[in-house]
PDB file of N, CA and C in Angstrom:
ATOM      1  N   GLY A   1      24.161  12.085  -6.374  1.00 93.00           N
ATOM      2  CA  GLY A   1      23.221  11.436  -5.718  1.00 93.00           C
ATOM      3  C   GLY A   1      23.059  10.114  -6.703  1.00 93.00           C
ATOM      4  N   LEU A   2      22.152   9.226  -6.327  1.00 91.00           N
ATOM      5  CA  LEU A   2      21.739   7.947  -6.908  1.00 91.00           C
ATOM      6  C   LEU A   2      20.587   8.310  -7.948  1.00 91.00           C
ATOM      7  N   ALA A   3      20.691   7.204  -8.874  1.00 91.00           N
ATOM      8  CA  ALA A   3      19.649   6.934 -10.034  1.00 91.00           C
ATOM      9  C   ALA A   3      19.253   5.566  -9.934  1.00 91.00           C
ATOM     10  N   LEU A   4      18.385   5.082  -9.477  1.00 87.00           N
ATOM     11  CA  LEU A   4      18.119   3.622  -9.451  1.00 87.00           C
ATOM     12  C   LEU A   4      17.167   2.980 -10.391  1.00 87.00           C
ATOM     13  N   THR A   5      17.502   2.351 -11.134  1.00 85.00           N
ATOM     14  CA  THR A   5      16.628   1.638 -12.102  1.00 85.00           C
ATOM     15  C   THR A   5      16.307   0.203 -11.972  1.00 85.00           C
ATOM     16  N   LYS A   6      15.287  -0.580 -12.592  1.00 79.00           N
ATOM     17  CA  LYS A   6      15.069  -1.985 -12.903  1.00 79.00           C
ATOM     18  C   LYS A   6      14.614  -2.401 -11.389  1.00 79.00           C
ATOM     19  N   LEU A   7      13.720  -1.411 -10.867  1.00 72.00           N
ATOM     20  CA  LEU A   7      13.108  -1.776  -9.409  1.00 72.00           C
ATOM     21  C   LEU A   7      11.798  -2.112  -9.560  1.00 72.00           C
ATOM     22  N   ASP A   8      11.687  -3.294 -10.606  1.00 62.00           N
ATOM     23  CA  ASP A   8      10.380  -3.689 -10.947  1.00 62.00           C
ATOM     24  C   ASP A   8       9.501  -4.421  -9.665  1.00 62.00           C
ATOM     25  N   GLY A   9      10.258  -5.034  -9.086  1.00 57.00           N
ATOM     26  CA  GLY A   9       9.515  -5.904  -7.890  1.00 57.00           C
ATOM     27  C   GLY A   9       9.880  -5.487  -6.522  1.00 57.00           C
ATOM     28  N   THR A  10       8.945  -5.883  -5.671  1.00 53.00           N
ATOM     29  CA  THR A  10       9.287  -5.333  -4.155  1.00 53.00           C
ATOM     30  C   THR A  10      10.351  -6.050  -3.641  1.00 53.00           C
ATOM     31  N   ALA A  11      10.739  -7.074  -3.821  1.00 57.00           N
ATOM     32  CA  ALA A  11      12.009  -7.539  -3.311  1.00 57.00           C
ATOM     33  C   ALA A  11      13.368  -6.813  -3.727  1.00 57.00           C
ATOM     34  N   LYS A  12      13.386  -6.249  -4.856  1.00 64.00           N
ATOM     35  CA  LYS A  12      14.314  -5.125  -5.212  1.00 64.00           C
ATOM     36  C   LYS A  12      14.528  -4.033  -4.713  1.00 64.00           C
ATOM     37  N   GLY A  13      13.061  -3.603  -4.303  1.00 71.00           N
ATOM     38  CA  GLY A  13      12.913  -2.440  -3.729  1.00 71.00           C
ATOM     39  C   GLY A  13      13.854  -2.123  -2.528  1.00 71.00           C
ATOM     40  N   GLY A  14      13.958  -3.041  -1.658  1.00 75.00           N
ATOM     41  CA  GLY A  14      14.391  -2.725  -0.374  1.00 75.00           C
ATOM     42  C   GLY A  14      16.156  -2.354  -0.370  1.00 75.00           C
ATOM     43  N   ILE A  15      16.727  -2.705  -1.791  1.00 81.00           N
ATOM     44  CA  ILE A  15      18.082  -2.385  -1.781  1.00 81.00           C
ATOM     45  C   ILE A  15      18.368  -0.819  -1.897  1.00 81.00           C
ATOM     46  N   ALA A  16      17.424  -0.220  -2.307  1.00 82.00           N
ATOM     47  CA  ALA A  16      17.535   1.224  -2.450  1.00 82.00           C
ATOM     48  C   ALA A  16      18.146   1.686  -1.063  1.00 82.00           C
ATOM     49  N   PHE A  17      17.525   1.326   0.266  1.00 82.00           N
ATOM     50  CA  PHE A  17      17.465   1.882   1.302  1.00 82.00           C
ATOM     51  C   PHE A  17      19.116   1.497   1.764  1.00 82.00           C
ATOM     52  N   ALA A  18      19.558   0.073   1.410  1.00 86.00           N
ATOM     53  CA  ALA A  18      20.589  -0.188   1.852  1.00 86.00           C
ATOM     54  C   ALA A  18      21.698   0.464   1.275  1.00 86.00           C
ATOM     55  N   LEU A  19      21.586   1.037  -0.119  1.00 87.00           N
ATOM     56  CA  LEU A  19      22.672   1.523  -1.021  1.00 87.00           C
ATOM     57  C   LEU A  19      22.951   2.912  -0.508  1.00 87.00           C
ATOM     58  N   ARG A  20      21.647   3.677  -0.062  1.00 88.00           N
ATOM     59  CA  ARG A  20      21.767   4.957   0.310  1.00 88.00           C
ATOM     60  C   ARG A  20      22.491   4.922   1.610  1.00 88.00           C
ATOM     61  N   ARG A  21      22.225   4.135   2.495  1.00 90.00           N
ATOM     62  CA  ARG A  21      22.965   4.174   3.773  1.00 90.00           C
ATOM     63  C   ARG A  21      24.556   3.594   3.750  1.00 90.00           C
ATOM     64  N   GLU A  22      24.737   2.931   2.682  1.00 92.00           N
ATOM     65  CA  GLU A  22      25.986   2.334   2.462  1.00 92.00           C
ATOM     66  C   GLU A  22      27.234   3.473   1.870  1.00 92.00           C
ATOM     67  N   LEU A  23      26.423   3.801   0.995  1.00 93.00           N
ATOM     68  CA  LEU A  23      27.042   5.041   0.098  1.00 93.00           C
ATOM     69  C   LEU A  23      27.147   6.563   0.629  1.00 93.00           C
ATOM     70  N   GLU A  24      26.045   6.834   1.431  1.00 94.00           N
ATOM     71  CA  GLU A  24      25.645   7.952   2.107  1.00 94.00           C
ATOM     72  C   GLU A  24      25.601   8.795   0.980  1.00 94.00           C
ATOM     73  N   LEU A  25      24.869   8.652  -0.078  1.00 93.00           N
ATOM     74  CA  LEU A  25      24.441   9.472  -0.958  1.00 93.00           C
ATOM     75  C   LEU A  25      22.835   9.487  -1.255  1.00 93.00           C
ATOM     76  N   PRO A  26      22.305  10.674  -1.587  1.00 94.00           N
ATOM     77  CA  PRO A  26      20.775  10.719  -1.568  1.00 94.00           C
ATOM     78  C   PRO A  26      20.406   9.945  -2.769  1.00 94.00           C
ATOM     79  N   ILE A  27      19.299   9.273  -2.985  1.00 92.00           N
ATOM     80  CA  ILE A  27      18.480   8.919  -3.745  1.00 92.00           C
ATOM     81  C   ILE A  27      17.828  10.255  -4.679  1.00 92.00           C
ATOM     82  N   ARG A  28      18.258  10.478  -5.873  1.00 95.00           N
ATOM     83  CA  ARG A  28      17.792  11.461  -6.549  1.00 95.00           C
ATOM     84  C   ARG A  28      16.626  11.107  -7.814  1.00 95.00           C
ATOM     85  N   LEU A  29      16.842   9.942  -8.361  1.00 93.00           N
ATOM     86  CA  LEU A  29      16.184   9.629  -9.532  1.00 93.00           C
ATOM     87  C   LEU A  29      15.745   8.061  -9.371  1.00 93.00           C
ATOM     88  N   ILE A  30      14.436   7.933  -9.717  1.00 89.00           N
ATOM     89  CA  ILE A  30      13.971   6.346  -9.843  1.00 89.00           C
ATOM     90  C   ILE A  30      13.435   5.776 -11.067  1.00 89.00           C
ATOM     91  N   GLY A  31      13.797   4.886 -11.943  1.00 87.00           N
ATOM     92  CA  GLY A  31      13.452   4.500 -12.762  1.00 87.00           C
ATOM     93  C   GLY A  31      12.082   4.024 -13.034  1.00 87.00           C
ATOM     94  N   VAL A  32      10.971   4.343 -13.694  1.00 83.00           N
ATOM     95  CA  VAL A  32       9.753   3.452 -13.670  1.00 83.00           C
ATOM     96  C   VAL A  32       9.333   3.173 -14.985  1.00 83.00           C
ATOM     97  N   GLY A  33      10.263   2.869 -15.700  1.00 83.00           N
ATOM     98  CA  GLY A  33      10.015   2.275 -17.159  1.00 83.00           C
ATOM     99  C   GLY A  33      11.355   1.840 -17.781  1.00 83.00           C
ATOM    100  N   GLU A  34      11.409   1.615 -19.088  1.00 85.00           N
ATOM    101  CA  GLU A  34      12.230   1.198 -20.184  1.00 85.00           C
ATOM    102  C   GLU A  34      13.256   2.405 -20.350  1.00 85.00           C
ATOM    103  N   THR A  35      12.772   3.527 -20.538  1.00 89.00           N
ATOM    104  CA  THR A  35      13.698   4.578 -21.295  1.00 89.00           C
ATOM    105  C   THR A  35      13.931   5.840 -20.471  1.00 89.00           C
ATOM    106  N   ILE A  36      15.002   6.677 -20.847  1.00 91.00           N
ATOM    107  CA  ILE A  36      15.274   7.684 -20.026  1.00 91.00           C
ATOM    108  C   ILE A  36      14.210   8.703 -19.728  1.00 91.00           C
ATOM    109  N   ASP A  37      13.189   8.890 -20.417  1.00 93.00           N
ATOM    110  CA  ASP A  37      11.922   9.559 -20.227  1.00 93.00           C
ATOM    111  C   ASP A  37      11.190   8.884 -18.992  1.00 93.00           C
ATOM    112  N   ASP A  38      11.478   8.078 -18.532  1.00 89.00           N
ATOM    113  CA  ASP A  38      10.992   7.261 -17.580  1.00 89.00           C
ATOM    114  C   ASP A  38      11.680   7.401 -16.063  1.00 89.00           C
ATOM    115  N   LEU A  39      12.705   8.355 -15.804  1.00 92.00           N
ATOM    116  CA  LEU A  39      13.277   8.548 -14.774  1.00 92.00           C
ATOM    117  C   LEU A  39      12.282   9.703 -13.939  1.00 92.00           C
ATOM    118  N   ARG A  40      12.268   9.216 -12.696  1.00 92.00           N
ATOM    119  CA  ARG A  40      11.172  10.532 -12.003  1.00 92.00           C
ATOM    120  C   ARG A  40      12.015  10.619 -10.847  1.00 92.00           C
ATOM    121  N   GLU A  41      11.775  12.150 -10.244  1.00 95.00           N
ATOM    122  CA  GLU A  41      12.382  12.190  -8.968  1.00 95.00           C
ATOM    123  C   GLU A  41      12.030  11.475  -7.904  1.00 95.00           C
ATOM    124  N   PHE A  42      12.711  10.887  -6.947  1.00 92.00           N
ATOM    125  CA  PHE A  42      12.459  10.009  -6.090  1.00 92.00           C
ATOM    126  C   PHE A  42      11.838  10.755  -4.821  1.00 92.00           C
ATOM    127  N   ARG A  43      10.562  10.038  -4.496  1.00 92.00           N
ATOM    128  CA  ARG A  43      10.019  10.657  -3.095  1.00 92.00           C
ATOM    129  C   ARG A  43       9.882   9.335  -2.228  1.00 92.00           C
ATOM    130  N   ALA A  44      10.385   9.376  -1.268  1.00 88.00           N
ATOM    131  CA  ALA A  44      10.628   8.398  -0.255  1.00 88.00           C
ATOM    132  C   ALA A  44       9.237   7.737   0.116  1.00 88.00           C
ATOM    133  N   ALA A  45       8.437   8.684   0.454  1.00 90.00           N
ATOM    134  CA  ALA A  45       7.009   8.447   1.204  1.00 90.00           C
ATOM    135  C   ALA A  45       6.322   7.518  -0.154  1.00 90.00           C
ATOM    136  N   GLU A  46       6.377   8.107  -1.145  1.00 87.00           N
ATOM    137  CA  GLU A  46       5.629   7.131  -2.508  1.00 87.00           C
ATOM    138  C   GLU A  46       6.319   5.950  -2.658  1.00 87.00           C
ATOM    139  N   PHE A  47       7.715   6.079  -2.389  1.00 84.00           N
ATOM    140  CA  PHE A  47       8.393   4.608  -2.436  1.00 84.00           C
ATOM    141  C   PHE A  47       7.948   3.616  -1.453  1.00 84.00           C
ATOM    142  N   VAL A  48       7.834   4.142  -0.222  1.00 83.00           N
ATOM    143  CA  VAL A  48       7.564   3.111   0.809  1.00 83.00           C
ATOM    144  C   VAL A  48       5.936   2.774   0.574  1.00 83.00           C
ATOM    145  N   ASP A  49       5.259   3.544   0.167  1.00 85.00           N
ATOM    146  CA  ASP A  49       3.755   3.450  -0.099  1.00 85.00           C
ATOM    147  C   ASP A  49       3.718   2.261  -1.113  1.00 85.00           C
ATOM    148  N   ALA A  50       4.590   2.191  -2.238  1.00 80.00           N
ATOM    149  CA  ALA A  50       4.371   1.199  -3.172  1.00 80.00           C
ATOM    150  C   ALA A  50       5.005   0.048  -2.590  1.00 80.00           C
ATOM    151  N   LEU A  51       5.893  -0.083  -1.760  1.00 79.00           N
ATOM    152  CA  LEU A  51       6.776  -1.265  -1.142  1.00 79.00           C
ATOM    153  C   LEU A  51       5.676  -1.881  -0.445  1.00 79.00           C
ATOM    154  N   PHE A  52       4.962  -1.464   0.407  1.00 82.00           N
ATOM    155  CA  PHE A  52       4.314  -1.823   1.488  1.00 82.00           C
ATOM    156  C   PHE A  52       2.921  -1.701   1.296  1.00 82.00           C
ATOM    157  N   GLY A  53       2.272  -1.164   0.077  1.00 76.00           N
ATOM    158  CA  GLY A  53       0.887  -1.039  -0.108  1.00 76.00           C
ATOM    159  C   GLY A  53       0.256   0.032   0.851  1.00 76.00           C
ATOM    160  N   ASP A  54      -1.035   0.488   0.686  1.00 60.00           N
ATOM    161  CA  ASP A  54      -1.835   1.551   1.368  1.00 60.00           C
ATOM    162  C   ASP A  54      -2.231   1.176   2.601  1.00 60.00           C
TER     163      ASP A  54
END
């Protein structure tokens, strides 16, 4: 699966779905900070909420 990092801004966030579709691999982890300890399990619903707001 994919581990995505450096997704600080919403403009970069949309690339996650394009990569998933193009590579046909699931997104497993997403980076929410600067260190390895900042990797979190990817949850699509939470990611979409963060992109578009509540």
